[in-house]
Structures are given as structure tokens and as C-alpha cells.
Short mmCIF file of C-alpha atoms and ligand atoms in Angstrom, two decimals:
data_model
loop_
_atom_site.label_atom_id
_atom_site.label_comp_id
_atom_site.label_asym_id
_atom_site.label_seq_id
_atom_site.Cartn_x
_atom_site.Cartn_y
_atom_site.Cartn_z
CA MET A 1 -0.01 0.00 -0.01
CA GLN A 2 1.25 3.50 -0.87
CA SER A 3 2.22 5.50 2.21
CA ILE A 4 0.42 8.77 2.91
CA ARG A 5 3.64 10.72 2.35
CA LYS A 6 4.02 9.20 -1.10
CA LYS A 7 0.39 9.95 -1.90
CA ILE A 8 0.72 13.51 -0.70
CA GLU A 9 3.99 14.04 -2.59
CA LYS A 10 2.31 12.73 -5.72
CA TYR A 11 -0.63 15.04 -5.17
CA ILE A 12 1.65 18.08 -4.80
CA ILE A 13 3.51 17.21 -7.98
CA MET A 14 0.17 17.03 -9.80
CA ASN A 15 -0.79 20.48 -8.52
CA THR A 16 2.36 22.56 -8.60
CA ASP A 17 0.68 25.69 -9.93
CA THR A 18 -0.97 26.66 -6.64
CA GLU A 19 0.60 29.20 -4.32
CA THR A 20 3.06 28.16 -1.63
CA ALA A 21 1.61 27.45 1.79
CA ALA A 22 1.78 30.46 4.07
CA GLY A 23 0.96 30.89 7.73
CA LEU A 24 2.96 30.18 10.83
CA SER A 25 6.33 28.98 9.62
CA PHE A 26 8.52 28.89 12.71
CA GLU A 27 8.91 25.49 14.31
CA LEU A 28 7.17 23.86 11.35
CA THR A 29 9.20 21.22 9.56
CA GLU A 30 9.43 20.70 5.81
CA GLU A 31 7.00 17.84 6.24
CA HIS A 32 4.50 20.05 8.10
CA LEU A 33 4.63 22.61 5.30
CA MET A 34 4.22 19.87 2.71
CA ILE A 35 1.13 18.52 4.44
CA GLN A 36 -0.29 22.03 4.83
CA LYS A 37 0.18 22.67 1.14
CA ALA A 38 -1.31 19.31 0.15
CA ALA A 39 -4.40 20.03 2.24
CA ARG A 40 -4.69 23.55 0.82
CA ASP A 41 -4.38 22.32 -2.77
CA PHE A 42 -6.84 19.52 -2.13
CA ALA A 43 -9.39 21.91 -0.61
CA GLN A 44 -9.04 24.39 -3.49
CA ASN A 45 -9.14 21.78 -6.25
CA GLU A 46 -11.50 19.18 -4.92
CA LEU A 47 -13.71 20.77 -2.26
CA LEU A 48 -14.29 24.31 -3.51
CA PRO A 49 -16.10 23.23 -6.68
CA GLY A 50 -19.72 22.61 -5.71
CA VAL A 51 -19.40 23.62 -2.06
CA ILE A 52 -22.16 26.27 -2.31
CA GLU A 53 -24.60 23.84 -3.93
CA ARG A 54 -23.82 21.03 -1.48
CA ASP A 55 -24.46 23.48 1.35
CA SER A 56 -27.68 24.94 0.06
CA LYS A 57 -29.15 21.57 -0.94
CA ALA A 58 -27.63 19.75 2.06
CA ILE A 59 -25.97 17.16 -0.17
CA TYR A 60 -23.61 14.87 1.73
CA PRO A 61 -20.06 15.16 0.23
CA GLU A 62 -19.67 11.43 -0.22
CA GLU A 63 -17.29 11.54 -3.16
CA GLN A 64 -15.13 14.25 -1.51
CA ILE A 65 -14.86 12.33 1.77
CA LYS A 66 -13.92 9.18 -0.14
CA LYS A 67 -11.09 11.13 -1.84
CA MET A 68 -9.98 12.47 1.53
CA GLY A 69 -9.72 8.87 2.69
CA GLU A 70 -7.71 7.86 -0.38
CA LEU A 71 -5.26 10.72 0.27
CA GLY A 72 -4.85 9.76 3.89
CA PHE A 73 -6.72 12.63 5.56
CA MET A 74 -9.11 10.36 7.47
CA GLY A 75 -6.50 8.56 9.57
CA MET A 76 -3.64 11.02 9.71
CA MET A 77 -2.27 10.22 13.15
CA VAL A 78 -2.84 6.47 13.13
CA ASP A 79 0.20 4.21 13.20
CA PRO A 80 1.10 3.14 9.63
CA LYS A 81 0.90 -0.51 10.73
CA TYR A 82 -2.88 0.04 10.95
CA GLY A 83 -3.02 1.90 7.63
CA GLY A 84 -2.68 5.44 9.02
CA GLY A 85 -0.36 8.31 8.15
CA GLY A 86 1.72 8.13 11.32
CA MET A 87 1.72 11.92 11.50
CA ASP A 88 1.76 14.18 14.50
CA ALA A 89 -1.08 16.31 15.83
CA VAL A 90 0.58 19.48 14.50
CA SER A 91 0.18 18.10 10.96
CA TYR A 92 -3.41 17.32 11.73
CA VAL A 93 -4.10 20.90 12.92
CA LEU A 94 -2.51 22.30 9.76
CA ALA A 95 -4.54 20.04 7.50
CA MET A 96 -7.79 20.68 9.42
CA GLU A 97 -7.27 24.45 9.09
CA GLU A 98 -6.84 24.26 5.33
CA ILE A 99 -9.78 21.92 4.71
CA SER A 100 -11.99 24.06 7.03
CA LYS A 101 -11.28 27.23 5.08
CA ILE A 102 -13.33 25.69 2.30
CA ASP A 103 -15.68 22.91 3.40
CA ASN A 104 -16.69 22.33 6.99
CA SER A 105 -19.06 19.50 6.18
CA CYS A 106 -15.98 17.61 5.09
CA SER A 107 -13.77 18.79 7.93
CA VAL A 108 -16.22 17.75 10.64
CA ALA A 109 -16.32 14.22 9.19
CA MET A 110 -12.52 14.31 9.11
CA SER A 111 -12.31 15.48 12.71
CA VAL A 112 -14.71 12.90 14.10
CA ASN A 113 -13.08 10.04 12.21
CA ASN A 114 -9.51 11.05 13.12
CA SER A 115 -9.65 12.32 16.64
CA LEU A 116 -12.62 10.57 18.15
CA VAL A 117 -13.10 7.23 16.39
CA CYS A 118 -9.57 6.28 15.20
CA TRP A 119 -7.81 7.75 18.24
CA GLY A 120 -10.25 6.09 20.67
CA ILE A 121 -9.82 2.64 19.13
CA GLU A 122 -6.07 2.97 18.65
CA THR A 123 -5.46 4.17 22.22
CA PHE A 124 -7.86 1.98 24.16
CA GLY A 125 -8.89 -0.84 21.82
CA THR A 126 -7.62 -4.42 21.76
CA GLU A 127 -5.31 -5.65 19.01
CA GLU A 128 -8.26 -7.58 17.53
CA GLN A 129 -10.41 -4.41 17.48
CA LYS A 130 -7.59 -2.50 15.79
CA GLN A 131 -7.10 -5.17 13.13
CA LYS A 132 -10.80 -5.50 12.49
CA TYR A 133 -11.90 -1.86 12.54
CA LEU A 134 -9.05 0.63 12.75
CA THR A 135 -7.31 -0.61 9.63
CA ARG A 136 -10.39 0.22 7.57
CA LEU A 137 -11.21 3.47 9.41
CA ALA A 138 -7.69 4.85 9.05
CA THR A 139 -7.57 4.30 5.30
CA GLY A 140 -11.01 5.88 4.81
CA GLU A 141 -12.40 2.59 3.45
CA ILE A 142 -15.15 3.13 6.02
CA ILE A 143 -15.97 6.04 8.35
CA GLY A 144 -17.00 6.05 11.97
CA ALA A 145 -19.26 8.01 14.31
CA PHE A 146 -19.07 8.86 18.01
CA CYS A 147 -22.35 8.33 19.88
CA LEU A 148 -22.35 10.11 23.21
CA SER A 149 -25.08 12.82 23.14
CA GLU A 150 -28.66 11.85 23.82
CA PRO A 151 -31.97 13.74 23.82
CA GLU A 152 -31.48 14.38 27.55
CA ALA A 153 -27.73 14.06 27.93
CA GLY A 154 -25.84 16.77 26.04
CA SER A 155 -23.52 18.91 28.15
CA ASP A 156 -24.32 16.76 31.20
CA ALA A 157 -22.82 13.68 29.59
CA THR A 158 -22.97 11.55 32.74
CA GLN A 159 -26.76 11.24 32.38
CA GLN A 160 -26.69 8.38 29.88
CA ARG A 161 -30.12 6.74 29.32
CA THR A 162 -28.88 4.34 26.69
CA THR A 163 -28.28 1.01 28.41
CA ALA A 164 -25.96 -1.88 27.63
CA PHE A 165 -26.67 -4.80 29.94
CA GLU A 166 -24.70 -8.04 29.89
CA LYS A 167 -26.59 -11.08 28.68
CA ASP A 168 -24.82 -14.43 28.10
CA ASP A 169 -21.92 -13.82 25.69
CA HIS A 170 -23.00 -10.33 24.61
CA TYR A 171 -24.35 -6.93 25.66
CA LEU A 172 -27.84 -5.77 24.71
CA ILE A 173 -27.97 -2.08 23.80
CA ASN A 174 -31.15 0.02 23.96
CA GLY A 175 -31.51 3.78 23.56
CA THR A 176 -31.31 6.81 21.28
CA LYS A 177 -28.29 8.94 20.43
CA ASN A 178 -28.74 12.49 19.08
CA TRP A 179 -26.75 14.84 16.81
CA ILE A 180 -24.56 12.06 15.48
CA THR A 181 -22.07 13.32 12.87
CA ASN A 182 -21.61 10.72 10.08
CA GLY A 183 -24.74 9.03 11.49
CA LYS A 184 -26.09 7.53 8.26
CA TYR A 185 -22.79 7.00 6.44
CA ALA A 186 -20.78 5.47 9.27
CA SER A 187 -20.11 1.74 9.19
CA VAL A 188 -18.95 1.72 12.82
CA TYR A 189 -20.31 3.54 15.87
CA LEU A 190 -18.53 4.08 19.15
CA VAL A 191 -21.51 3.90 21.54
CA ILE A 192 -21.38 5.15 25.12
CA ALA A 193 -23.98 3.41 27.30
CA GLN A 194 -24.86 2.72 30.93
CA SER A 195 -24.20 -0.86 32.03
CA ASP A 196 -24.59 -0.38 35.80
CA VAL A 197 -27.09 2.29 36.78
CA GLU A 198 -26.15 2.24 40.49
CA ALA A 199 -22.50 2.96 39.68
CA LYS A 200 -23.52 6.16 37.80
CA HIS A 201 -20.74 7.44 35.49
CA ARG A 202 -18.41 4.67 36.73
CA GLY A 203 -20.87 2.12 35.30
CA ILE A 204 -20.70 3.51 31.77
CA ASN A 205 -19.07 1.55 28.94
CA CYS A 206 -18.06 2.19 25.36
CA PHE A 207 -18.79 -0.31 22.55
CA ILE A 208 -17.88 -0.70 18.91
CA VAL A 209 -21.18 -1.31 17.14
CA GLU A 210 -21.36 -2.21 13.47
CA ALA A 211 -24.01 -0.10 11.73
CA ASP A 212 -25.59 -3.03 9.98
CA THR A 213 -26.31 -4.91 13.21
CA GLU A 214 -29.97 -5.84 13.62
CA GLY A 215 -31.86 -3.25 15.68
CA VAL A 216 -29.77 -0.23 14.60
CA THR A 217 -31.71 2.49 12.76
CA THR A 218 -31.10 6.11 11.91
CA GLY A 219 -33.43 9.13 11.99
CA ILE A 220 -33.91 11.83 9.36
CA LYS A 221 -30.98 14.09 8.47
CA GLU A 222 -31.13 17.26 10.54
CA ASP A 223 -31.86 20.49 8.61
CA LYS A 224 -29.13 22.72 10.06
CA LEU A 225 -28.05 26.37 10.10
CA GLY A 226 -24.45 25.53 9.13
CA ILE A 227 -22.33 22.55 8.04
CA ARG A 228 -25.52 21.76 6.16
CA ALA A 229 -24.03 19.11 3.89
CA SER A 230 -22.67 17.07 6.79
CA ASP A 231 -24.53 14.00 7.88
CA THR A 232 -26.19 14.62 11.26
CA CYS A 233 -28.98 12.42 12.56
CA SER A 234 -30.22 10.38 15.52
CA VAL A 235 -29.17 6.75 15.84
CA MET A 236 -31.52 4.32 17.58
CA PHE A 237 -30.61 1.03 19.18
CA GLN A 238 -33.28 -1.52 19.91
CA ASP A 239 -32.16 -4.79 21.51
CA VAL A 240 -28.88 -4.56 19.62
CA LYS A 241 -26.66 -7.56 20.40
CA VAL A 242 -23.02 -6.60 20.66
CA PRO A 243 -20.33 -9.23 21.35
CA LYS A 244 -18.48 -8.77 24.63
CA GLU A 245 -15.20 -8.46 22.77
CA ASN A 246 -16.52 -5.19 21.28
CA ARG A 247 -16.40 -3.35 24.60
CA VAL A 248 -13.54 -0.83 24.55
CA GLY A 249 -11.47 -0.79 27.71
CA GLU A 250 -12.15 -2.19 31.15
CA ASP A 251 -15.70 -2.52 32.52
CA GLY A 252 -16.84 0.95 33.65
CA PHE A 253 -14.22 2.85 31.62
CA GLY A 254 -16.74 4.33 29.16
CA PHE A 255 -17.14 7.78 30.67
CA LYS A 256 -13.41 8.31 31.03
CA PHE A 257 -12.99 6.98 27.51
CA ALA A 258 -15.42 9.64 26.27
CA MET A 259 -13.73 12.45 28.22
CA LYS A 260 -10.20 11.50 27.17
CA THR A 261 -11.26 11.11 23.55
CA LEU A 262 -13.08 14.44 23.54
CA SER A 263 -9.95 16.20 24.80
CA GLY A 264 -8.29 15.35 21.49
CA GLY A 265 -11.51 15.95 19.55
CA ARG A 266 -11.47 19.50 20.88
CA ILE A 267 -8.11 20.11 19.17
CA GLY A 268 -9.75 19.02 15.91
CA ILE A 269 -12.75 21.33 16.34
CA ALA A 270 -10.47 24.18 17.46
CA SER A 271 -8.57 23.75 14.18
CA GLN A 272 -11.82 23.69 12.26
CA ALA A 273 -12.80 27.00 13.91
CA LEU A 274 -9.36 28.36 13.09
CA GLY A 275 -9.85 27.40 9.43
CA ILE A 276 -13.27 29.04 9.31
CA ALA A 277 -11.79 32.24 10.73
CA SER A 278 -8.72 32.30 8.49
CA GLY A 279 -10.80 31.39 5.43
CA ALA A 280 -13.19 34.28 6.08
CA TYR A 281 -10.27 36.61 6.78
CA GLU A 282 -8.53 35.74 3.50
CA LEU A 283 -11.75 36.41 1.60
CA ALA A 284 -12.20 39.73 3.41
CA VAL A 285 -8.62 40.84 2.62
CA ALA A 286 -8.99 39.95 -1.07
CA TYR A 287 -12.36 41.64 -1.36
CA SER A 288 -11.18 44.79 0.42
CA LYS A 289 -8.33 45.25 -2.07
CA GLN A 290 -10.59 44.93 -5.06
CA ARG A 291 -13.73 46.79 -3.95
CA GLU A 292 -13.59 50.57 -4.29
CA ALA A 293 -15.58 53.18 -2.38
CA PHE A 294 -15.08 56.92 -2.09
CA GLY A 295 -12.43 56.81 -4.79
CA LYS A 296 -10.13 54.11 -3.43
CA PRO A 297 -10.06 50.43 -2.49
CA ILE A 298 -11.87 49.92 0.80
CA SER A 299 -8.65 48.37 2.18
CA GLN A 300 -7.31 51.94 2.26
CA HIS A 301 -10.04 53.07 4.64
CA GLN A 302 -9.15 52.87 8.30
CA ALA A 303 -12.58 51.45 9.17
CA ILE A 304 -11.69 48.34 7.17
CA GLN A 305 -7.98 48.28 8.09
CA PHE A 306 -8.80 48.13 11.82
CA LYS A 307 -11.19 45.24 11.28
CA LEU A 308 -8.53 43.33 9.33
CA ALA A 309 -5.93 44.10 11.99
CA ASP A 310 -8.14 42.68 14.74
CA MET A 311 -8.98 39.61 12.66
CA ALA A 312 -5.31 38.91 11.84
CA THR A 313 -4.25 39.29 15.46
CA GLU A 314 -6.98 37.08 16.88
CA ILE A 315 -6.48 34.40 14.22
CA GLU A 316 -2.76 34.28 14.96
CA ALA A 317 -3.51 33.86 18.66
CA ALA A 318 -6.02 31.09 17.90
CA ARG A 319 -3.47 29.36 15.66
CA LEU A 320 -0.84 29.46 18.36
CA LEU A 321 -3.28 27.95 20.89
CA CYS A 322 -4.18 25.16 18.45
CA LEU A 323 -0.52 24.41 17.75
CA LYS A 324 0.28 24.52 21.50
CA ALA A 325 -2.44 21.96 22.22
CA ALA A 326 -1.20 19.78 19.36
CA ARG A 327 2.38 20.10 20.54
CA ASP A 328 1.28 19.09 24.07
CA LYS A 329 -0.35 16.00 22.61
CA ASP A 330 2.68 15.17 20.45
CA THR A 331 5.07 15.49 23.37
CA GLY A 332 3.02 13.30 25.71
CA GLN A 333 1.86 16.12 27.96
CA ASN A 334 -1.65 16.58 29.28
CA TYR A 335 -3.71 18.49 26.71
CA ASP A 336 -7.08 18.66 28.45
CA LEU A 337 -6.48 22.29 29.38
CA SER A 338 -4.72 23.46 26.23
CA GLY A 339 -7.27 21.66 24.02
CA SER A 340 -10.19 23.33 25.83
CA MET A 341 -8.48 26.74 25.69
CA ALA A 342 -7.84 26.31 21.96
CA LYS A 343 -11.44 25.29 21.29
CA LEU A 344 -12.94 28.04 23.42
CA PHE A 345 -10.81 30.78 21.91
CA ALA A 346 -10.75 29.62 18.29
CA SER A 347 -14.50 29.11 18.14
CA GLU A 348 -15.17 32.58 19.57
CA VAL A 349 -12.71 34.03 17.05
CA ALA A 350 -14.41 32.09 14.23
CA MET A 351 -17.78 33.61 15.11
CA LYS A 352 -16.43 37.14 15.51
CA THR A 353 -14.24 37.04 12.39
CA THR A 354 -16.92 35.66 10.12
CA VAL A 355 -19.42 38.33 11.25
CA GLU A 356 -16.81 41.01 10.50
CA ALA A 357 -15.90 39.40 7.16
CA VAL A 358 -19.55 39.62 6.11
CA GLN A 359 -19.52 43.30 7.17
CA VAL A 360 -16.41 43.99 5.07
CA HIS A 361 -18.19 42.47 2.07
CA GLY A 362 -21.29 44.66 2.64
CA GLY A 363 -24.31 43.48 0.66
CA TYR A 364 -22.17 40.92 -1.22
CA GLY A 365 -21.38 39.26 2.10
CA PHE A 366 -25.04 38.54 2.55
CA VAL A 367 -25.36 36.41 -0.61
CA LYS A 368 -24.23 32.83 -1.01
CA GLU A 369 -21.90 33.39 -3.96
CA TYR A 370 -19.28 35.09 -1.79
CA HIS A 371 -18.76 32.22 0.70
CA VAL A 372 -18.48 34.34 3.85
CA GLU A 373 -22.13 33.95 4.82
CA ARG A 374 -21.66 30.15 4.76
CA LEU A 375 -18.55 30.42 6.92
CA MET A 376 -20.49 32.61 9.37
CA ARG A 377 -23.22 29.95 9.61
CA ASP A 378 -20.62 27.18 9.96
CA ALA A 379 -18.81 29.05 12.72
CA LYS A 380 -21.73 28.81 15.15
CA ILE A 381 -21.53 25.05 15.61
CA THR A 382 -17.91 25.23 16.73
CA GLN A 383 -19.13 27.00 19.88
CA ILE A 384 -21.55 24.12 20.52
CA TYR A 385 -20.34 20.66 19.53
CA GLU A 386 -17.64 18.60 21.33
CA GLY A 387 -18.40 20.70 24.40
CA THR A 388 -20.01 24.15 24.29
CA SER A 389 -17.99 27.28 25.12
CA GLU A 390 -19.58 27.09 28.57
CA ILE A 391 -18.33 23.51 29.06
CA GLN A 392 -14.83 24.56 27.98
CA ARG A 393 -14.98 27.31 30.61
CA ILE A 394 -15.92 24.68 33.22
CA VAL A 395 -12.99 22.48 32.22
CA ILE A 396 -10.58 25.43 32.16
CA SER A 397 -11.71 27.04 35.42
CA ARG A 398 -11.67 23.73 37.32
CA THR A 399 -8.12 23.11 36.14
CA VAL A 400 -6.76 26.56 36.88
CA LEU A 401 -8.45 26.69 40.27
CA LYS A 402 -6.83 23.37 41.21
CA GLY A 403 -3.52 25.22 40.86
N1 LIG B 501 -9.95 12.60 31.23
C1 LIG B 501 -10.18 11.54 32.02
N2 LIG B 501 -11.17 11.51 32.96
C2 LIG B 501 -11.94 12.59 33.09
C3 LIG B 501 -11.76 13.75 32.28
C4 LIG B 501 -10.72 13.72 31.33
N3 LIG B 501 -10.48 14.75 30.48
N4 LIG B 501 -12.70 14.63 32.62
C5 LIG B 501 -13.44 14.11 33.61
N5 LIG B 501 -12.96 12.84 33.87
C6 LIG B 501 -13.43 11.93 34.88
C7 LIG B 501 -13.28 12.48 36.29
O1 LIG B 501 -12.00 12.19 36.81
C8 LIG B 501 -14.36 11.75 37.04
O2 LIG B 501 -13.96 10.44 37.34
P1 LIG B 501 -14.06 9.84 38.86
O3 LIG B 501 -15.42 10.24 39.39
O4 LIG B 501 -13.88 8.38 38.66
O5 LIG B 501 -12.97 10.49 39.60
C9 LIG B 501 -15.45 11.59 35.99
O6 LIG B 501 -14.83 11.70 34.71
C10 LIG B 501 -16.56 12.62 36.14
O7 LIG B 501 -15.94 13.90 36.03
P2 LIG B 501 -16.62 15.18 36.56
O8 LIG B 501 -16.98 14.99 38.01
O9 LIG B 501 -15.73 16.33 36.24
O10 LIG B 501 -17.95 15.22 35.72
P3 LIG B 501 -19.00 16.40 35.55
O11 LIG B 501 -20.28 15.75 35.30
O12 LIG B 501 -18.89 17.38 36.64
O13 LIG B 501 -18.52 17.19 34.24
C11 LIG B 501 -17.90 17.59 31.99
C12 LIG B 501 -17.84 16.66 33.21
C13 LIG B 501 -16.52 18.11 31.71
C14 LIG B 501 -18.86 18.76 32.12
C15 LIG B 501 -18.37 16.62 30.89
O14 LIG B 501 -19.68 16.15 31.18
C16 LIG B 501 -18.33 17.18 29.50
O15 LIG B 501 -17.28 17.29 28.90
N6 LIG B 501 -19.51 17.49 28.91
C17 LIG B 501 -19.61 17.88 27.54
C18 LIG B 501 -19.90 16.69 26.67
C19 LIG B 501 -19.45 16.91 25.27
O16 LIG B 501 -18.42 17.50 24.99
N7 LIG B 501 -20.24 16.38 24.33
C20 LIG B 501 -19.87 16.45 22.97
C21 LIG B 501 -20.62 15.40 22.21
S1 LIG B 501 -19.64 14.59 21.01
C22 LIG B 501 -19.73 15.52 19.59
O17 LIG B 501 -20.16 16.63 19.58
C23 LIG B 501 -19.11 14.86 18.42
C24 LIG B 501 -19.61 15.29 17.09
O18 LIG B 501 -20.37 14.57 16.48
C25 LIG B 501 -19.05 16.50 16.45
#
């Protein structure tokens, strides 16, 4: 099998006419820059065409996600022995930023598959689980979904109503999961469920459930404000028999599994928010140089210059926080705090920047053709999923108050 580096090198050679990757260059290696450029070229060449139509008609980007898998973007950090790219989290942040400048329905699928599903199985799964599932998830042959949220368990994730009780040689899962990204297209679900009600969150488990198991059904695709093309739906489990060997980790490890996995997921969503912000900023800069008012390009008016200055400064700060969290992960340090800080800050910057980018565009910013209105709608979800901004503040304040 061709390694991801080979595939990426080949892709770059095929697309040498695009501009050189810019952005934060210090501390980034040649390989980081190469990956950043590959992701930028891919987003420009393969994701930009049709992105407006996919968004407005809520068409799932199946073909685009398949190509992302073929290029290695769906299992970037997974060990090559399981079919992954063996890359570090810094590379992942760089690629997520570039993809998210253009298509956030694709980047959310990428984030969930990489940092929740692949990472969860690779870190806590058995060798059999890795051979059976990870090898296909990492290559993008199949995609996965992470089933934690429920109709009555969102931010308060300990309140799981989905049950998974032991029966003979298997577990029997019953319940409903809400807001599941990749819900209809996933072949594999990581399902968090309560196995021992008395034990509360210490009685929660995580299971790998194959989507075609009897008793698994999906609800209608949600009609959303942003990331409209992405696949979001409920997933229902009715007397679903799951073999005992599909439990991930020790009995009762499910809640910790979810928390640890989400810490990395938050780096992915932070990078998505960063991409939304930097994508909107780049569009605003380009537009401001070309649009004239009162006899000169609007970029020469201080009202616009100050907006661009604030955007550039905040985006740089968000990028540094994302890279710091990724570096913490790569160097084996705890990244719960830095991941939450990155997600909190980058998602707030994404919202603020996209609103200002629409303002810079004036009336043109309000129509779909100019992309910034879509980025503004996409930005909102980054303040909500994988832990709202309020949840990030809980995680951060608890940590800093501990001293
Ligand atoms: N790593 C390991 N263990 C952790 C942990 C972490 N990062 N965070 C908490 N825990 C452990 C605690 O140590 C504790 O264990 P013990 O009782 O055994 O000591 C246990 O988990 C409970 O912790 P808390 O007492 O802190 O729990 P809490 O209920 O007060 O709050 C919370 C926890 C941080 C608020 C958590 O509920 C949370 O993160 N909620 C948000 C849920 C979320 O992010 N959902 C996103 C859905 S997935 C999604 O959006 C994906 C998608 O499709 C895009």
C-alpha cells in the first residue's frame, strides 16, 4: 500500500501551480509545510467546486470524503501498521485548518473520524479491534461516528439513558443517540452506554457497534443552520446484540474513555474553527483590495484596516493555541487544558471574524456566492459541539483553580 507521504507528494507534484503554503512557519518542519500545502491544494481543487450547492441543498459530500480517505486525511495520526499516516497532531491541525477554510461539512467528518473514532480505538482498543476496525477506518475505506449525546444528555454527559446490559456472551444495547455526525454513512459507531445504573458514570461503557447490526436504525438528516451538507442524525438502538469483545477498555471505563477522547476531539474542532476564521479573513482581505468606495479600495479606509488588523491578530492567537495543544499531545503532555483553551478561543474568534468578514463584504457578504455567509453559519456550531464554550470554561476554570 502506498504510504500517505508518497500519496501527498504525488498530489503536490500534480498540482504545482498553486501558491506556496503560508501561515505560521517557525517550528514547522518541511514535512509540516508539505502537508499544509497538500491540504490547501486539495481543498481548493476538490472541495471548492460545488461547495455552495452542497451546502444549500444539504448534499452529503460522499465523493469528496472518499477522496480524503484515499489521500490519507481520514486517519492522519494512526500508526502506519494500521493503515494510518503516522503523523503528529501538528500536521493534523494544519490540514484541518486548510480543509476548514473551504468545506466544513468535510472537515467535521474528518475530525470525528480522526480524533474521536480512530484515536479512541487505537489508544484503548484491543489488538483484535484495531485489526478488525481501525485498519479500515484509518484508510478511509469506512468512516466512523461517536455516539455520546442523547436527547437528555448533552452537556451533562454523565446522564446516559442508553443502556448496555450483559446477557450471556454479549451486551444488549437500547436507547437513542442524538446529533450524530456521520450518522447515516458510518459503518462503525462508538456507543457510550450505561451498564450499571447504580454505579452512575463509573458504570458507563463504550462499545464498537457495526451499523448493519440488527436493531440499529437512523433518523432523518437534521436540517441545520451551518455545516448543512454534513450527515447529522439520531441513531436508535433496539435490543442490539453486541459481542463482549466489542467493549472498549475495562468494565466501567466508558465515561473516562469519552472524556479523554473528547480532549483530542477539541483540538480538531479548534482547528476547524481556526480554518473558518482564516478562510473568512482571506476572503475579506482579497475583497477589500478589489472593492472601491469613495475613490479608493476599501482596504485603504481605516474602518476596514482596523477590522482586518483585529482579525489577523486574533487568528494568529487562535493558531498558536491550536498548535500549542497539538504540541502538548505530540510530546506526551496533558492536553485537556490546552485543548479546551484552543477550542474556546478559536470558536469565539471564528464567530467574531466571520461576522466582520460579512460586514467587510457589505451586501455581497449577505449572498451565497461570496462564501463568507456560509462560513459565518458554519462558525456557530464550533461553539456548541464537542463541548459548548460554557463547558470549555468549566474544564478550564476547574483546572486553573486546582492550581
Ligand atoms: N480525562 C479523564 N477523565 C476525566 C476527564 C478527562 N479529560 N474529565 C473528567 N474525567 C473523569 C473524572 O475524573 C471523574 O472520574 P471519577 O469520578 O472516577 O474520579 C469523571 O470523569 C466525572 O468527572 P466530573 O466529576 O468532572 O464530571 P462532571 O459531570 O462534573 O462534568 C464535563 C464533566 C466536563 C462537564 C463533561 O460532562 C463534559 O465534557 N460534557 C460535555 C460533553 C461533550 O463534549 N459532548 C460532545 C458530544 S460529542 C460531539 O459533539 C461529536 C460530534 O459529532 C461532532
